[in-house]
Coordinates of C-alpha atoms in Angstrom, one line a residue:
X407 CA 31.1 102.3 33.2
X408 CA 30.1 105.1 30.5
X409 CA 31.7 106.9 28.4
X410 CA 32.7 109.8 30.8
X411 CA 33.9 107.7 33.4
X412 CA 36.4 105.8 31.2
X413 CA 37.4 109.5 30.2
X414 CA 38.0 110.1 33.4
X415 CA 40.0 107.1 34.3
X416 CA 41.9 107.8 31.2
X417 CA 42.7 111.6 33.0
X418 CA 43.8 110.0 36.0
X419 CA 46.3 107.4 35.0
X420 CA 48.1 109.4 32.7
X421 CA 49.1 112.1 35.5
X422 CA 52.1 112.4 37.1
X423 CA 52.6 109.6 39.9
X424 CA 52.6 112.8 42.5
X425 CA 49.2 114.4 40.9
X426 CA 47.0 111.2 40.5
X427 CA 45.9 111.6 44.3
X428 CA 44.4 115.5 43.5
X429 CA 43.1 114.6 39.8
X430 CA 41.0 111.7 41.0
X431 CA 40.0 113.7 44.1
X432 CA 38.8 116.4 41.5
X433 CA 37.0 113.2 39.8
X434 CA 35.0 111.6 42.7
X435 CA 34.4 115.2 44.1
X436 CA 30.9 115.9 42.4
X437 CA 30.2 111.7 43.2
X438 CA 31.2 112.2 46.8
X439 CA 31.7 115.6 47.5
X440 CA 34.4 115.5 50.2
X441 CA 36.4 117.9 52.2
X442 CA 40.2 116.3 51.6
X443 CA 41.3 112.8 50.5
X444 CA 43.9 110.6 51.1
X445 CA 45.4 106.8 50.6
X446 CA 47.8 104.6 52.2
X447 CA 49.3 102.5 49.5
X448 CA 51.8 100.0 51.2
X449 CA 53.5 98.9 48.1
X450 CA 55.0 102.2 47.3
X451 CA 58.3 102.5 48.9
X452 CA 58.8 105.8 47.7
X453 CA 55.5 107.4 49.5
X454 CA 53.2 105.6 50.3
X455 CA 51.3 108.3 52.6
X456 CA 49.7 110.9 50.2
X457 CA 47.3 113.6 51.0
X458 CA 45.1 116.4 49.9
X459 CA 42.0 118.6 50.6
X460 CA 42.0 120.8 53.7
X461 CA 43.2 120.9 57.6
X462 CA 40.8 117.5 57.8
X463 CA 43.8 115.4 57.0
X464 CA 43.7 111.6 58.1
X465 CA 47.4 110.7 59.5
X466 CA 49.3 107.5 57.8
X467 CA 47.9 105.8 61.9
X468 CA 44.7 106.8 61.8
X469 CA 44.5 105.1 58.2
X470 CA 46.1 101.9 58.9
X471 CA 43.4 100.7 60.9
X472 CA 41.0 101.2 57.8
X473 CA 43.3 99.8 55.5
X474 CA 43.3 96.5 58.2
X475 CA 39.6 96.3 58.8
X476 CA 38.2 97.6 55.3
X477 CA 37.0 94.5 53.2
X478 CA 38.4 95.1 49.2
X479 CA 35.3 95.5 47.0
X480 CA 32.7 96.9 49.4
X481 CA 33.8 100.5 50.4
X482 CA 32.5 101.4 53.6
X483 CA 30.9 104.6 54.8
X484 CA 30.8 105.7 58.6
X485 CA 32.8 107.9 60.9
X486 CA 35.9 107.2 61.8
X487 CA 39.0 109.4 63.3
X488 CA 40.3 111.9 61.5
X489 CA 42.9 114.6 62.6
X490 CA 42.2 113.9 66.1
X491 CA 38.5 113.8 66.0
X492 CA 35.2 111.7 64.5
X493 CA 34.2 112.6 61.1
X494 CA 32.1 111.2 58.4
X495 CA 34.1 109.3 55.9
X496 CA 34.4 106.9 52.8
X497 CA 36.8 104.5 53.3
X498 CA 37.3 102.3 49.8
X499 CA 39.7 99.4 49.9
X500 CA 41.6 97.6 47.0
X501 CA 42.9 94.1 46.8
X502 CA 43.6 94.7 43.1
X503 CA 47.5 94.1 43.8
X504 CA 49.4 92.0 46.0
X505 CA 49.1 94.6 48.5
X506 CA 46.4 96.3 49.8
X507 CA 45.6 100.0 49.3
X508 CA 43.1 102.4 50.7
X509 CA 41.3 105.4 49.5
X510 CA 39.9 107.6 52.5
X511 CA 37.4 110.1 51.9
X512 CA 36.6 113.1 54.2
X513 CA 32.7 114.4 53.8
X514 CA 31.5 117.2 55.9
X515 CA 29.4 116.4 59.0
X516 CA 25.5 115.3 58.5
X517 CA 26.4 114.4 54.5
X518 CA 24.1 111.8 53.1
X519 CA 25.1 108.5 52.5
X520 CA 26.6 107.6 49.3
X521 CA 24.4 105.2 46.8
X522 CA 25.8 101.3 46.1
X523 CA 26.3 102.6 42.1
X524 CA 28.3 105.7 43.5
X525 CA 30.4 103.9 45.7
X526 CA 31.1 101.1 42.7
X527 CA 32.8 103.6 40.6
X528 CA 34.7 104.8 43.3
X529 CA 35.7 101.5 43.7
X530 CA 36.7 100.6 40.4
X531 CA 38.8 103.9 40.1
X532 CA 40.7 103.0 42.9
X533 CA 40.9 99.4 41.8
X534 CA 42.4 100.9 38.4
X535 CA 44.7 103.7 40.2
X536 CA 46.1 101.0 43.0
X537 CA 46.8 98.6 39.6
X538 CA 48.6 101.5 37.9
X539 CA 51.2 101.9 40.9
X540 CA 51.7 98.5 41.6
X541 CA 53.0 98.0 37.5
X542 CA 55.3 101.1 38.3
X543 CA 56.3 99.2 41.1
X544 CA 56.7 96.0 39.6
X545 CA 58.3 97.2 36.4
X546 CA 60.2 100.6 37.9
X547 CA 63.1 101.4 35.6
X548 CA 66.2 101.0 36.8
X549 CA 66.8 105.2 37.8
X550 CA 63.3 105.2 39.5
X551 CA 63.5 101.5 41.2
X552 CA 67.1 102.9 42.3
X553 CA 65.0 106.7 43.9
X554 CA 62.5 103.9 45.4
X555 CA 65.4 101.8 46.9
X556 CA 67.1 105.0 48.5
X557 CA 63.9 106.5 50.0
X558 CA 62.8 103.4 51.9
X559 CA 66.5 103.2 53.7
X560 CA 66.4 106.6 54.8
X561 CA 63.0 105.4 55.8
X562 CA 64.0 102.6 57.5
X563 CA 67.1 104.7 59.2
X564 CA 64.8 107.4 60.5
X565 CA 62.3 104.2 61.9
X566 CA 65.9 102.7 63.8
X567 CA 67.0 106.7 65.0
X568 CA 63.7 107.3 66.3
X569 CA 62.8 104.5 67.9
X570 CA 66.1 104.1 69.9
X571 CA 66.0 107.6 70.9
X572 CA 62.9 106.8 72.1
X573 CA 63.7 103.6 74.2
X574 CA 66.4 105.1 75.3
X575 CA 64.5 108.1 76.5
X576 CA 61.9 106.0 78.4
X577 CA 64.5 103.5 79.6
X578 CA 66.1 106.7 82.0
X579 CA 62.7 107.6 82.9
X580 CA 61.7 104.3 83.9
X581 CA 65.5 104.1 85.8
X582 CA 64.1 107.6 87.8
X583 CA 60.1 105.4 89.1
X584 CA 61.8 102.4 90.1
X585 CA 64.8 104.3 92.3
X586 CA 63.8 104.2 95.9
X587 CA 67.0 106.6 96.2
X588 CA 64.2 109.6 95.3
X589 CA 61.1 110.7 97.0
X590 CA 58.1 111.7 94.6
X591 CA 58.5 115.4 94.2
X592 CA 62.4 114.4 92.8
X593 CA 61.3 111.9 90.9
X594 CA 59.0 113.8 89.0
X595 CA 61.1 116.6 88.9
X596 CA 64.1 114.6 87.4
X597 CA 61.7 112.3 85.1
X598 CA 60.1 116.0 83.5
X599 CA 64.1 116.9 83.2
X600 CA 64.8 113.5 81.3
X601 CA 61.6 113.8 79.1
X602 CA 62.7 117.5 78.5
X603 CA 66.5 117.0 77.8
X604 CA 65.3 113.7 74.9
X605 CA 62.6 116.2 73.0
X606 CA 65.5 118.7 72.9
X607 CA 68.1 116.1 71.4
X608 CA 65.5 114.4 69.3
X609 CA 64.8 117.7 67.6
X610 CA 67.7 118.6 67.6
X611 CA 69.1 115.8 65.5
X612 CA 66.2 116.2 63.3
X613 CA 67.7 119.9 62.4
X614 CA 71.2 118.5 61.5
X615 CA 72.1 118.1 57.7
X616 CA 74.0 114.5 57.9
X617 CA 74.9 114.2 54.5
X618 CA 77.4 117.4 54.5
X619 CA 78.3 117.7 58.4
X620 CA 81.3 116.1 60.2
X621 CA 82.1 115.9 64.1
X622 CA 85.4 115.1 65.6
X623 CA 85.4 111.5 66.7
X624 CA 86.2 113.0 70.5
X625 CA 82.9 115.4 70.8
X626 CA 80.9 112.6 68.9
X627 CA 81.8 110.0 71.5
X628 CA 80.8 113.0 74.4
X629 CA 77.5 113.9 73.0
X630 CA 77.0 109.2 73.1
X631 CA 78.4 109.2 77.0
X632 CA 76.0 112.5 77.9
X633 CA 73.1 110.7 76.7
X634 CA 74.3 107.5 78.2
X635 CA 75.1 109.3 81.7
X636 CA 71.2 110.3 81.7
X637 CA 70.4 106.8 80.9
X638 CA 71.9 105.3 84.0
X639 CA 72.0 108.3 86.6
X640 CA 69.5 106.6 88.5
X641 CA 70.3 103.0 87.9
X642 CA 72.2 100.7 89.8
X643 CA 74.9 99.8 87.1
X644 CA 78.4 101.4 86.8
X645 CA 79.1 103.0 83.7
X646 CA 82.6 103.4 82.9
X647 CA 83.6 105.5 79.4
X648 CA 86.8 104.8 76.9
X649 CA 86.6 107.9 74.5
X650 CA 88.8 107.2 71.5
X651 CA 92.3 108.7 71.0
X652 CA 91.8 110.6 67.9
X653 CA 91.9 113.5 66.4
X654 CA 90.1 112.8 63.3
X655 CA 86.9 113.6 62.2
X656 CA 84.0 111.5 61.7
X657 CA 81.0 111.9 58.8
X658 CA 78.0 112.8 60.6
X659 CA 75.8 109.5 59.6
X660 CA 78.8 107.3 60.8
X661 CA 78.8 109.5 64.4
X662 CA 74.9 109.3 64.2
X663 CA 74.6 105.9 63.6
X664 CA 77.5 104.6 65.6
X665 CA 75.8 106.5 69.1
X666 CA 72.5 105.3 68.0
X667 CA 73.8 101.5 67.8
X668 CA 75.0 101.9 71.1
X669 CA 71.8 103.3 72.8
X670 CA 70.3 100.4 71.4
X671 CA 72.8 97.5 72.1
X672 CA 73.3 99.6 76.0
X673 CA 69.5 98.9 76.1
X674 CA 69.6 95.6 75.3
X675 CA 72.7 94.6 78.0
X676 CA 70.7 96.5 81.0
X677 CA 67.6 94.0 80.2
X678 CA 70.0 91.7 81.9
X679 CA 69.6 90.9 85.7
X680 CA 72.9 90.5 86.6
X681 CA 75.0 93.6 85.4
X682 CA 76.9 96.0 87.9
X683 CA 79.3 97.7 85.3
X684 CA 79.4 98.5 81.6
X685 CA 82.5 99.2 79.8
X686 CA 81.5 101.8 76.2
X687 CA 84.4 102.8 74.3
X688 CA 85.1 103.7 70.4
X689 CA 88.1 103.0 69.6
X690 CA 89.0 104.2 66.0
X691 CA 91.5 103.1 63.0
X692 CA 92.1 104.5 59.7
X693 CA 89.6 103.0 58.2
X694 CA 87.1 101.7 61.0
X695 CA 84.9 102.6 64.0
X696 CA 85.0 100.1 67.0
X697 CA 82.2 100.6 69.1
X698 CA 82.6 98.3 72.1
X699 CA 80.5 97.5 74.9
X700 CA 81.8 94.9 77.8
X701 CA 79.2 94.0 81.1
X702 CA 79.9 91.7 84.0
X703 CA 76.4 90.0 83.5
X704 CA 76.0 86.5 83.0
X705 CA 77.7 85.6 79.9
X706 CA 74.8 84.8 78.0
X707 CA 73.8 86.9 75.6
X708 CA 73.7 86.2 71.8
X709 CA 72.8 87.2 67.9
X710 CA 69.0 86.6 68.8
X711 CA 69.1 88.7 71.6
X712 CA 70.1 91.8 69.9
X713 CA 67.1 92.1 67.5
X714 CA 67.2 92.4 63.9
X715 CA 65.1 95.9 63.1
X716 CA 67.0 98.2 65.3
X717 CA 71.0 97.3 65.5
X718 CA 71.9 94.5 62.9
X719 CA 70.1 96.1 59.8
X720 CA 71.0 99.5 60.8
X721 CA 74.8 98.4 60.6
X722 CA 74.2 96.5 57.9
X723 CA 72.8 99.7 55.9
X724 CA 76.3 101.2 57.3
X725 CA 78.1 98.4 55.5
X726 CA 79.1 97.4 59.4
X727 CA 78.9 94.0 61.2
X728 CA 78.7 92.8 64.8
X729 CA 80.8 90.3 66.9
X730 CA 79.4 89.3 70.6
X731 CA 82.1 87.5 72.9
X732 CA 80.2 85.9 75.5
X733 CA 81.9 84.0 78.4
X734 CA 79.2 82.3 80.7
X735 CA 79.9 83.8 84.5
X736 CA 82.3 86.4 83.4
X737 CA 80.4 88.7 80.6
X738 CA 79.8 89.7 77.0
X739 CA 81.8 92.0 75.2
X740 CA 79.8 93.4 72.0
X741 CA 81.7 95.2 68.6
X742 CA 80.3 96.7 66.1
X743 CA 82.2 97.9 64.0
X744 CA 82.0 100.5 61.4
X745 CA 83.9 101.3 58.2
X746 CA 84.8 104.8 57.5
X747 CA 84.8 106.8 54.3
X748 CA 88.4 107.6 53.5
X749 CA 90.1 109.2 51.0
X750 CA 91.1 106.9 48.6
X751 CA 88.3 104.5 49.2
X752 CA 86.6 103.3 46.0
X753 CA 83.9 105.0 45.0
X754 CA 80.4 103.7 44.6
X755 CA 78.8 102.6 41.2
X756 CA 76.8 105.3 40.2
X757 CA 73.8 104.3 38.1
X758 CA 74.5 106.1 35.4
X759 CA 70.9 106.4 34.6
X760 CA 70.0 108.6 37.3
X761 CA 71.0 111.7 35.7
X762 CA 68.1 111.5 32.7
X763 CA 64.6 113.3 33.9
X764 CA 61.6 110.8 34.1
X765 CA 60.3 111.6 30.5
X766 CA 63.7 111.1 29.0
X767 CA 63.7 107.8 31.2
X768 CA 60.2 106.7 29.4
X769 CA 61.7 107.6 26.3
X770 CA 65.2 105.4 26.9
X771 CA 62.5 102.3 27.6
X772 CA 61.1 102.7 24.5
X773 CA 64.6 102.8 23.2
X774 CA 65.3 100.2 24.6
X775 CA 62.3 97.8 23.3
X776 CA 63.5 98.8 20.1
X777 CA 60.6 101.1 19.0
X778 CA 61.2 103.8 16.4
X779 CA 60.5 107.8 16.5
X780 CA 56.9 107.6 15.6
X781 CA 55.9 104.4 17.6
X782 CA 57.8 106.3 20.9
X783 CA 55.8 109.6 20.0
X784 CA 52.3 107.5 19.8
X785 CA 52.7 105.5 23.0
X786 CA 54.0 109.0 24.7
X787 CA 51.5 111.2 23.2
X788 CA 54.0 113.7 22.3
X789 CA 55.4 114.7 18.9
X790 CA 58.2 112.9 17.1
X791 CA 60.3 116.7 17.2
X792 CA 59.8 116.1 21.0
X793 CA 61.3 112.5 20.7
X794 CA 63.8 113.9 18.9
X795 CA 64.8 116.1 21.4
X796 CA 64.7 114.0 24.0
X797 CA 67.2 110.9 22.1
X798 CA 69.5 114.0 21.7
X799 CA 69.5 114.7 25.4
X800 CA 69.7 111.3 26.5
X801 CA 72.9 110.4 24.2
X802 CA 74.1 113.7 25.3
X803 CA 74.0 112.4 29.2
X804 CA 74.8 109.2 29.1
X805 CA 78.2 110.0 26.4
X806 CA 77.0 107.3 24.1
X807 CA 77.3 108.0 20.0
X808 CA 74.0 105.8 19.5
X809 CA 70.7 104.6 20.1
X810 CA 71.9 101.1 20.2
X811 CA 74.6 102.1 22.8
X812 CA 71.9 103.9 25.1
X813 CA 69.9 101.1 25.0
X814 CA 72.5 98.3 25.8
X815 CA 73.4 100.2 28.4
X816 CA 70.1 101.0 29.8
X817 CA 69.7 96.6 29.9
X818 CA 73.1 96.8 31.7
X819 CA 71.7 99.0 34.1
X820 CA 68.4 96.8 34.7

């Protein structure tokens, strides 16, 4: 590389995590002139989709297949989809980290190709960026790792809610094509109903704020047996309803969660030939949520059956747990059981580094390594008044009297 191109690395890596994607964008631009870039980076938990450029934006699908198919070390150049349609692309993949990464680069229709020395610095940038993340990743502070930690379990969550709203969905509409009970005109009619009623829930759900709402246990269990009516209006199989006898209220990601687990597990028992009736009924305690569901199958489910990604690690990120009670010939009875937030319920560690801003986190690693004022100021590239400022605030937050104290506890944090 010359001169200018290590400047420009140099540019890039010390940006923001959230600003590296535009500044080396802004770099390759005059190299490759593109219309919008973008990069799937799978080890970043926190967001690992990024974008930027134009309406010619690449979804996070219509990169995997690049990231699957692209050989690290030898960008390739082609058309591939793009927002919904064929357009000339870059496409430069990095093994330089455990994981792989890829760059995508939008060009305008009829560009010409990009020369083999053109395509090697692109290369090596992104080699260099993807290596940059993955030691952020690797070596996250405890504050960040903790941000990265939260963001891939709501992640996950919204993965589990969407996908069983969505089985559940299709699971009635399939209930509606295989009932002989309906000629076609009905069965269309009532599939387009089903189809309609799900988008409506589904963004509907997407609309509520979960982390400040509450429902009372009795409409939270009615808006589970409406969507669990629609489910089996068509099917062969009795469903019978136990709504709990409680007044109480219920935190909205309990509710949510709890209906959700029992779309999933309901979907799960009806995969069974020989059901005629299902049992679903919540029964709640002062400090737990009993969702219950009892068949007349065959007596023969078990753990495997349920499936790990959408029911046991869902309840497991609700600090839940599940019991099946299968008796071969007479049925399986399923809990899952849910603890509830109460009053005088411990509350969680807080990590008490989470209240310092990220250069104020840099600074407390320095701290921590032992490194003085000036050392802190040269790695940093800020003044030693700007250290300065930033010990005070950090002491400040964390209520300690000294830099020794802020940096044990920023190793009892780690």
């Amino acid at each position: 590389m010359d001169a200018h191109t290590l400047n420009s690395a140099y540019e890039i890596v010390r940006q923001p995590l959230g600003q590296i994607l535009p500044r080396l964008s802004a770099v390759l631009d005059p190299l490759i002139p593109h219309r919008a870039a973008a990069e799937l980076a799978t080890h970043c938990a926190h967001s690992p989709y990024k974008t930027v450029g134009d309406s010619a934006l690449p979804t996070a699908a219509e990169l995997t297949p690049l990231l699957t198919s692209g050989t690290p070390g030898s960008p390739w150049q082609g058309r591939a989809a793009v927002g919904g349609t064929e357009r000339e692309v870059v496409a430069v993949t990095s093994d330089a980290t455990a994981r792989r990464s890829v760059l995508v680069l939008v060009r305008e229709d009829g560009a010409e190709p990009v020369p083999g020395g053109t395509l090697a610095v692109a290369q090596a940038l992104w080699d260099l960026v993807t290596s940059h993340f993955d030691r952020f990743a690797t070596e996250a502070m405890p504050g960040a790792l903790a941000r990265s930690r939260a963001a891939a379990d709501t992640r996950a969550r919204v993965i589990a809610e969407l996908t069983t709203a969505h089985s559940a969905a299709l699971s009635g509409i399939l209930g509606v094509l295989r009932s002989r009970a309906l000629d076609d005109t009905s069965a269309r009619v009532t599939a387009t109903d089903l189809a309609v009623n799900a988008l409506i829930e589904m963004r509907a759900e997407s609309k509520r704020d979960r982390s400040v709402a509450e429902e009372p246990a009795r409409e939270a269990f009615e808006r589970l047996a409406d969507g669990l009516r629609t489910m089996l209006r068509h099917s062969a199989v009795r469903l019978e309803l136990g709504p709990p006898d409680s007044a109480r209220s219920l935190a909205a990601d309990v509710a949510h969660g709890a209906r959700a687990i029992v779309r999933a597990l309901l979907i799960v028992v009806l995969e069974q030939e020989s059901v005629g009736r299902v049992h679903v009924g919540w029964q709640i305690t002062e400090h737990e949520l009993r969702a219950t569901l009892r068949d007349d199958g065959a007596g023969a489910l078990d753990d495997c059956d349920m499936g790990a990604g959408s029911i046991t690690d869902r309840l497991e990120v609700l600090g839940g747990r599940l019991e099946i009670d299968a008796v071969p010939g007479w049925g399986t009875t399923i809990t899952a059981t849910v603890p509830l937030a109460t009053a005088d319920a411990p509350l969680a560690a807080v990590d008490p580094l989470t209240g310092l801003g990220g250069r104020e986190l840099e600074v407390l690693t320095h701290l921590a390594l032992g490194h003085r004022n000036r050392q802190i100021a040269q790695e940093l590239h800020i003044s030693e008044s700007t250290v300065k400022f930033h010990v005070a605030n950090i002491l400040t937050k964390l209520g300690v009297a000294s830099r020794g104290e802020a940096a044990a506890l920023f190793h009892r944090a780690a």
